[in-house]
PDB file of N, CA and C in Angstrom:
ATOM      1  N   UNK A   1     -16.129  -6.992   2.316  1.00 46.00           N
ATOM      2  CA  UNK A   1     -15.778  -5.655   2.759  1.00 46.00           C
ATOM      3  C   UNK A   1     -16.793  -4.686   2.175  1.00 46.00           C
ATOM      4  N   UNK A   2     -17.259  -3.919   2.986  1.00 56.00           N
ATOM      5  CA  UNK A   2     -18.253  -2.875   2.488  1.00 56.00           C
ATOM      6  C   UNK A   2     -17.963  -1.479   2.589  1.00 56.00           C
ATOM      7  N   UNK A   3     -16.237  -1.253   2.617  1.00 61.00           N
ATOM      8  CA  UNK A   3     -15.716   0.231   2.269  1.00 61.00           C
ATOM      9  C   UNK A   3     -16.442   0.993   1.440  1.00 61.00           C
ATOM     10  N   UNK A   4     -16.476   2.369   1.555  1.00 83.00           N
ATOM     11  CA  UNK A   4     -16.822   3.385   0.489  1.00 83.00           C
ATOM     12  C   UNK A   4     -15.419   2.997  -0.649  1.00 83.00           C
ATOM     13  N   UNK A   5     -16.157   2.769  -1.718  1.00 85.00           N
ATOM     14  CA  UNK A   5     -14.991   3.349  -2.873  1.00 85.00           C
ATOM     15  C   UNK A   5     -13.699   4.316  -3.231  1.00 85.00           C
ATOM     16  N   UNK A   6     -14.723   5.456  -2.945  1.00 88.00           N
ATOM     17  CA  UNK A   6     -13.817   6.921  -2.525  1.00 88.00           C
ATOM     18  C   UNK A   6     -13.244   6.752  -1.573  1.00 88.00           C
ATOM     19  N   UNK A   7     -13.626   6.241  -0.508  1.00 88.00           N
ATOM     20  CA  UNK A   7     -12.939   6.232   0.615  1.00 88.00           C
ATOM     21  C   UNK A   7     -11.392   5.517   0.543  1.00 88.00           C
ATOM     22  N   UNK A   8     -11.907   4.295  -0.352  1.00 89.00           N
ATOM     23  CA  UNK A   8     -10.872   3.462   0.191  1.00 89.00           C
ATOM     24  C   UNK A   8      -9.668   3.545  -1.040  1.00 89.00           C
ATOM     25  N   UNK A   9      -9.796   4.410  -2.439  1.00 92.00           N
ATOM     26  CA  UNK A   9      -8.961   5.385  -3.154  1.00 92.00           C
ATOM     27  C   UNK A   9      -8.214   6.558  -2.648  1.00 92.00           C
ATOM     28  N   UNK A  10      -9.112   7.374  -1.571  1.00 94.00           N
ATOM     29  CA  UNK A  10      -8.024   8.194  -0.996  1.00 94.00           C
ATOM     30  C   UNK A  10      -7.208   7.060   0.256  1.00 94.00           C
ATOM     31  N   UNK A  11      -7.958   6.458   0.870  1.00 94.00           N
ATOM     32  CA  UNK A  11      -6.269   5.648   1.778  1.00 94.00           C
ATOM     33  C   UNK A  11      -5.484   5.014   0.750  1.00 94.00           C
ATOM     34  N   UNK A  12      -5.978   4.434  -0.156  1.00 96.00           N
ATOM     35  CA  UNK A  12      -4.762   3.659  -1.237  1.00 96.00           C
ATOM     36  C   UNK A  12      -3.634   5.158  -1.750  1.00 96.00           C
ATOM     37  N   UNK A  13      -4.247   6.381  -2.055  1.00 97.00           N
ATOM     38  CA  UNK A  13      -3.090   7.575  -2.351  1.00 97.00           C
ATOM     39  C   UNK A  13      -2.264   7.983  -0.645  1.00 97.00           C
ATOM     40  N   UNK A  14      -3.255   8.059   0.048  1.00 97.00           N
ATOM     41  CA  UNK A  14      -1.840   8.149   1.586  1.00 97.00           C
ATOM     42  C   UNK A  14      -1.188   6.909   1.449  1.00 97.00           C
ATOM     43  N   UNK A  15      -1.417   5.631   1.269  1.00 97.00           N
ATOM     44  CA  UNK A  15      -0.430   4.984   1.610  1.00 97.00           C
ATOM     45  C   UNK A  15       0.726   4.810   0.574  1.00 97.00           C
ATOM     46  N   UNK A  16       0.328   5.299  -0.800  1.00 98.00           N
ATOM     47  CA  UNK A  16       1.123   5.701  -1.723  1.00 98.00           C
ATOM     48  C   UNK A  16       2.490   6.494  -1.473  1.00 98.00           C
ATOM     49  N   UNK A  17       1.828   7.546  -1.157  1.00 97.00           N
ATOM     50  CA  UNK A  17       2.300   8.827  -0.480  1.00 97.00           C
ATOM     51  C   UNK A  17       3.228   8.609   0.561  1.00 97.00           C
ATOM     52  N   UNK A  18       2.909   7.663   1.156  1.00 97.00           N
ATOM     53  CA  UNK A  18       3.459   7.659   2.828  1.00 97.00           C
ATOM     54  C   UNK A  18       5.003   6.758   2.335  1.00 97.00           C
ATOM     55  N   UNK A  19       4.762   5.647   1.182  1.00 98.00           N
ATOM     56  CA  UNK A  19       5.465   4.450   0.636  1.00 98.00           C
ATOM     57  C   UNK A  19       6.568   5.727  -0.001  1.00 98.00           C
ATOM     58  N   UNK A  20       6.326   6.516  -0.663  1.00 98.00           N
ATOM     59  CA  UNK A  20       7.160   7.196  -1.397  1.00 98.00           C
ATOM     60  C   UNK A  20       7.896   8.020  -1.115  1.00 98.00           C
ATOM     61  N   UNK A  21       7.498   8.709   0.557  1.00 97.00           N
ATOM     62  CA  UNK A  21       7.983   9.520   1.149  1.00 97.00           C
ATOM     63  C   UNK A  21       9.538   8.454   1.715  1.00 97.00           C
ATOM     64  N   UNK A  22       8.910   7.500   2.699  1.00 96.00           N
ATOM     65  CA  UNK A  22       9.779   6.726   3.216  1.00 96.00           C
ATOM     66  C   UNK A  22      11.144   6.087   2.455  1.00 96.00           C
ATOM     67  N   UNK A  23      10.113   5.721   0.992  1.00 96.00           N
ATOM     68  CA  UNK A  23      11.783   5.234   0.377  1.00 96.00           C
ATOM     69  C   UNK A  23      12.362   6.491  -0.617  1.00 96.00           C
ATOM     70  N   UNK A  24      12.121   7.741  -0.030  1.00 96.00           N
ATOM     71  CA  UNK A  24      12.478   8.611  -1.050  1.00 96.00           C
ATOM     72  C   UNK A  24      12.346   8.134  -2.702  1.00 96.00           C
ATOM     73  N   UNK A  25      10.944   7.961  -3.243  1.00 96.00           N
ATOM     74  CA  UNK A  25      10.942   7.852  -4.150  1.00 96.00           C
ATOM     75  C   UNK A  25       9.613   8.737  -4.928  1.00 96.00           C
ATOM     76  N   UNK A  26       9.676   8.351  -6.312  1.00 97.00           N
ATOM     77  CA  UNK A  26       8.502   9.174  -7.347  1.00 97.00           C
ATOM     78  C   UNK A  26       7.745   8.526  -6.818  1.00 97.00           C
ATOM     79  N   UNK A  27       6.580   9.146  -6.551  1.00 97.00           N
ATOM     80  CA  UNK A  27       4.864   8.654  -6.283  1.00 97.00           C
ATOM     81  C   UNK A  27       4.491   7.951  -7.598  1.00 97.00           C
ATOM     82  N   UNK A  28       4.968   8.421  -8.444  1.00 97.00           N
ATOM     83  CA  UNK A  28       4.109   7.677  -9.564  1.00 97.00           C
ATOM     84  C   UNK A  28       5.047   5.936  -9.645  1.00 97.00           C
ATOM     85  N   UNK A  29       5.952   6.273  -9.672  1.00 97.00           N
ATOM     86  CA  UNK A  29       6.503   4.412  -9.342  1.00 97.00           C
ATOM     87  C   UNK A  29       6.176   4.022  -7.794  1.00 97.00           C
ATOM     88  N   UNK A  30       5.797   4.860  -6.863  1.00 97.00           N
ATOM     89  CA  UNK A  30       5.418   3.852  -5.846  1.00 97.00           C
ATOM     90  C   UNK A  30       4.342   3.687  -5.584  1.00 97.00           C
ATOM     91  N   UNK A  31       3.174   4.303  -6.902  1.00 97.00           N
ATOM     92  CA  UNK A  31       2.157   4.180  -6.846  1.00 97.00           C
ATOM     93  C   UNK A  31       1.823   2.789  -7.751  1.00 97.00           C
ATOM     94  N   UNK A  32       2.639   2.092  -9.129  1.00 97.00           N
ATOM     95  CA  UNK A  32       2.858   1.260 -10.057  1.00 97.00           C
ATOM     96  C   UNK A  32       3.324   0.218  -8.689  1.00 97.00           C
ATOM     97  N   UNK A  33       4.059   0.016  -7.408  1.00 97.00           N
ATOM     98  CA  UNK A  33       4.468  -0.674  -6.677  1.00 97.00           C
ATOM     99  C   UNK A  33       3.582  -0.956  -6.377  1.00 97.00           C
ATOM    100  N   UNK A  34       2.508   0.174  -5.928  1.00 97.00           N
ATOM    101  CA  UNK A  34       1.723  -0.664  -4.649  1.00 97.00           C
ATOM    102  C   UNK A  34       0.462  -1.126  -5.325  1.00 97.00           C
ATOM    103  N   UNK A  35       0.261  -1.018  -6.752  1.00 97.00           N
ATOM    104  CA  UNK A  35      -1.003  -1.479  -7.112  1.00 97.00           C
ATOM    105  C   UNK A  35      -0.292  -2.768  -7.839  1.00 97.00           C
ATOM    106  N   UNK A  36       0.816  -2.942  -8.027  1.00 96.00           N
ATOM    107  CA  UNK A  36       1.413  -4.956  -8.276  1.00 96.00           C
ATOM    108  C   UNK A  36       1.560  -5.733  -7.370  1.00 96.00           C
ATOM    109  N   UNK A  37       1.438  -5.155  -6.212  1.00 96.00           N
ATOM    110  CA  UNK A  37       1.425  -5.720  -4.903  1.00 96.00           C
ATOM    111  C   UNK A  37       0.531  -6.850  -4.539  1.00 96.00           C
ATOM    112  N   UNK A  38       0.988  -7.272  -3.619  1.00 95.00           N
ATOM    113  CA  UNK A  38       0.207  -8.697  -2.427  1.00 95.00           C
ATOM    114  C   UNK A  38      -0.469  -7.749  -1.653  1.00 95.00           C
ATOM    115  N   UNK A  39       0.011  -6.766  -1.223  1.00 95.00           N
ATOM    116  CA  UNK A  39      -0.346  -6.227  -0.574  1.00 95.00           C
ATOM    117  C   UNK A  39      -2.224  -5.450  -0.329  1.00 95.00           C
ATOM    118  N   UNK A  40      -2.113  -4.818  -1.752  1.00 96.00           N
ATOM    119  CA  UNK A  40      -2.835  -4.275  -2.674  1.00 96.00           C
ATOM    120  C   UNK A  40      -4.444  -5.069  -2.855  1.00 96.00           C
ATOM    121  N   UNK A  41      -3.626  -6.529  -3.305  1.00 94.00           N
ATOM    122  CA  UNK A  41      -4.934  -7.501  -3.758  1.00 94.00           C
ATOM    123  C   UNK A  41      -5.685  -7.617  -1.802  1.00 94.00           C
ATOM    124  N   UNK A  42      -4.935  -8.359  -1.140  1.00 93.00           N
ATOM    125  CA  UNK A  42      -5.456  -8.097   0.267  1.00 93.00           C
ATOM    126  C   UNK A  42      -6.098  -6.993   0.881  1.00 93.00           C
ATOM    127  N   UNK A  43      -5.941  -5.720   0.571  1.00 92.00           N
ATOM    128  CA  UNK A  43      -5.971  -4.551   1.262  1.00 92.00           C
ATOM    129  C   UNK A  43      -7.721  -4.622   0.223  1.00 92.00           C
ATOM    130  N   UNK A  44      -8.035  -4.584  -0.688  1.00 89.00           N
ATOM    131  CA  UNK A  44      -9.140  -4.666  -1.348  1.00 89.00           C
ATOM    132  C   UNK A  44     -10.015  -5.256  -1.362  1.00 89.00           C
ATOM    133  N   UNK A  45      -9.652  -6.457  -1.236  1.00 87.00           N
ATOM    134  CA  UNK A  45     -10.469  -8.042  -0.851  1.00 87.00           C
ATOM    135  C   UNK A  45     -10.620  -7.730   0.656  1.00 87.00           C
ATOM    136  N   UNK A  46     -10.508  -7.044   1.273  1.00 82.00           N
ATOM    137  CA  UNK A  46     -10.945  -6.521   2.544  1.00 82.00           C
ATOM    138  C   UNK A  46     -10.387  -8.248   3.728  1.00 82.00           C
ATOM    139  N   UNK A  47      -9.264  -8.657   3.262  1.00 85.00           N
ATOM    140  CA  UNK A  47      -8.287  -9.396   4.040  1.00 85.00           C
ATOM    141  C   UNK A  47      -7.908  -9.017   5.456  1.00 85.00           C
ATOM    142  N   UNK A  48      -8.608  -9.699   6.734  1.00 80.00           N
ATOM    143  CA  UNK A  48      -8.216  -9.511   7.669  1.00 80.00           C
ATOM    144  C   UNK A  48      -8.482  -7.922   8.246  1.00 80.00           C
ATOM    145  N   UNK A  49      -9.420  -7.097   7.795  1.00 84.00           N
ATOM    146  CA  UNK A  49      -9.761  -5.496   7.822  1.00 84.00           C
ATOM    147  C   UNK A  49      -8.359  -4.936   7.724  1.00 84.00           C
ATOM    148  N   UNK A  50      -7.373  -5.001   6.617  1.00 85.00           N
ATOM    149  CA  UNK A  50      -6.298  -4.602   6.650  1.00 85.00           C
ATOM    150  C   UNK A  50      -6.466  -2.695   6.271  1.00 85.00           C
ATOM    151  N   UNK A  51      -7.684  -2.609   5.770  1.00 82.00           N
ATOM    152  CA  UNK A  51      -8.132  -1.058   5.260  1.00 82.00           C
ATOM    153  C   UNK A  51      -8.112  -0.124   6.805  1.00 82.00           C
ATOM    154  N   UNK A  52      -8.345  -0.898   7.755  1.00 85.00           N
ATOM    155  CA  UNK A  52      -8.298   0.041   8.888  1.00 85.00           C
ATOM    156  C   UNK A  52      -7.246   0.044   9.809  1.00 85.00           C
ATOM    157  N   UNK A  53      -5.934  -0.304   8.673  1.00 91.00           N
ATOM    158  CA  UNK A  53      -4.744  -0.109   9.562  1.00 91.00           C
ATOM    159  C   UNK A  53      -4.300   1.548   8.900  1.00 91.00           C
ATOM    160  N   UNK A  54      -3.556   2.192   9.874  1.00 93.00           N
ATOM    161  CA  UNK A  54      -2.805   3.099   9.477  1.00 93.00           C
ATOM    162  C   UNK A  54      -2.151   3.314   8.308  1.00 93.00           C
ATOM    163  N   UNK A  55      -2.030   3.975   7.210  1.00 95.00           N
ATOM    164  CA  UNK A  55      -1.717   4.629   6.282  1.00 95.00           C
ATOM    165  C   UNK A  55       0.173   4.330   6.568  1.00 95.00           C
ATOM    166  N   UNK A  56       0.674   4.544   7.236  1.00 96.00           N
ATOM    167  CA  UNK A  56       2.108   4.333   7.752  1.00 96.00           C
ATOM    168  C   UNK A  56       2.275   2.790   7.865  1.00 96.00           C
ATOM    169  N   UNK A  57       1.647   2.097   9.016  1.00 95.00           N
ATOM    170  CA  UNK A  57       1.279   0.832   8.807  1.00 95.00           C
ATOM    171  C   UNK A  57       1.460   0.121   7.179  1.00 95.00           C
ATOM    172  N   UNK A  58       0.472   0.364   6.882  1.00 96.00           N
ATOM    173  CA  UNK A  58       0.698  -0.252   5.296  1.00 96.00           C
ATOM    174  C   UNK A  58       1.787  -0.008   4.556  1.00 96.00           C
ATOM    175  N   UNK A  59       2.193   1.055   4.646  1.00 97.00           N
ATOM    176  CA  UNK A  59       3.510   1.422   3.745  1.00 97.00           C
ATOM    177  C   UNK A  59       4.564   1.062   4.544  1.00 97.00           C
ATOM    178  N   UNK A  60       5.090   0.875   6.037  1.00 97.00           N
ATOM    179  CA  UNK A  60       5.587  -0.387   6.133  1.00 97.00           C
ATOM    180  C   UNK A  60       5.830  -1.767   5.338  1.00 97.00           C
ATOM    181  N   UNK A  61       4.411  -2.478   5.712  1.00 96.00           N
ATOM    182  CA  UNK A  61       4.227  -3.524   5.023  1.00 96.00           C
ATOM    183  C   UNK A  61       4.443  -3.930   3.939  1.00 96.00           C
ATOM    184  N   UNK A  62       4.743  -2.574   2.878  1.00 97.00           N
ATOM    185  CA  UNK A  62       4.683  -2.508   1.296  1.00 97.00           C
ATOM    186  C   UNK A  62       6.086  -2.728   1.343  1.00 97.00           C
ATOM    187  N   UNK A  63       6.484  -2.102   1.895  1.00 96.00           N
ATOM    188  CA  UNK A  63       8.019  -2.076   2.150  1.00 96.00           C
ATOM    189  C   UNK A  63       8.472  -3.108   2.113  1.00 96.00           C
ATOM    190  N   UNK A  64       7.895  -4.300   3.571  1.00 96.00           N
ATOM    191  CA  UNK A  64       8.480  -5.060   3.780  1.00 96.00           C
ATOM    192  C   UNK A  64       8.501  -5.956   2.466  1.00 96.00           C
ATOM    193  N   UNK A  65       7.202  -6.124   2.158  1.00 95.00           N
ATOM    194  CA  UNK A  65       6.649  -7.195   1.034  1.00 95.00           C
ATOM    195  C   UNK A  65       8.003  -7.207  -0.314  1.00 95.00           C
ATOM    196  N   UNK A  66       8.071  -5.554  -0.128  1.00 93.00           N
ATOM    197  CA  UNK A  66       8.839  -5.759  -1.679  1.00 93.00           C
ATOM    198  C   UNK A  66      10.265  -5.254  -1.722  1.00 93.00           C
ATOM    199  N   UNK A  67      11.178  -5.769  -0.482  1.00 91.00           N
ATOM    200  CA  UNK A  67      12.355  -6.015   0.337  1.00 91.00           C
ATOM    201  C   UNK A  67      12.606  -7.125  -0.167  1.00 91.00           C
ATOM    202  N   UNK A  68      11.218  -8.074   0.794  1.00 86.00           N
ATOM    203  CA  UNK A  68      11.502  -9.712   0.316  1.00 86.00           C
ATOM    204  C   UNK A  68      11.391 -10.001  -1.074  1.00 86.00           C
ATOM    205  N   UNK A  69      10.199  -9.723  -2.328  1.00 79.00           N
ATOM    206  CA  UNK A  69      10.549 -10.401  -3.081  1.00 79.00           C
ATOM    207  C   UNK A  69      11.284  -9.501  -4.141  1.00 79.00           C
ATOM    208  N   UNK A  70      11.339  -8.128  -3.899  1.00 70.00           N
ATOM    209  CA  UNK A  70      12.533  -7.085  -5.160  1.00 70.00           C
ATOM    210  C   UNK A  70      13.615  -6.043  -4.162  1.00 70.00           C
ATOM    211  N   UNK A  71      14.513  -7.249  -3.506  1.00 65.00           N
ATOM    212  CA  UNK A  71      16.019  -6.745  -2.987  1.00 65.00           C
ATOM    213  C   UNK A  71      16.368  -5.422  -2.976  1.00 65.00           C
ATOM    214  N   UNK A  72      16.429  -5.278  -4.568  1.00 65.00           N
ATOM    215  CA  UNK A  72      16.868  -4.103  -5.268  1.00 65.00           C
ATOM    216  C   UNK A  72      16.163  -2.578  -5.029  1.00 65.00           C
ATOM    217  N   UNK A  73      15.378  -2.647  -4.488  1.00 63.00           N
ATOM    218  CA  UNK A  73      14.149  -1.595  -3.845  1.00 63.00           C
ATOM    219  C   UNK A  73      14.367  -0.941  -2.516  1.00 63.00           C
TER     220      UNK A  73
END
């Protein structure tokens, strides 16, 4: 993957943002979510160009990811 850096720090804060809005939660714990994530390591490692999905998109996905393995969320 040959993202800009900056670039790809401000989509990691929208999808933060977008994750925190949706589950009504603190940005700063759904920011600690999404950087322990599966999600996270993929989205960086430039997995499948997952960086050029939608900001909403991903925070979906974050969602889903951590439904399945933390219920309690």
């Amino acid at each position: 993957m040959e993202a800009n850096i900056h670039l790809m720090r401000m989509m990691y804060a929208r999808v933060i943002l977008e994750f925190a809005k949706m589950m009504n939660m603190d940005p700063i714990k759904a920011a600690a979510l999404f950087y322990a994530s599966n999600l996270y390591q993929l989205v960086s490692e430039g997995v499948a160009d997952l960086h050029c999905r939608s900001e909403y998109y991903l925070a979906e996905e974050l969602k889903l990811e951590l439904q399945h393995h933390r219920p309690e969320i």
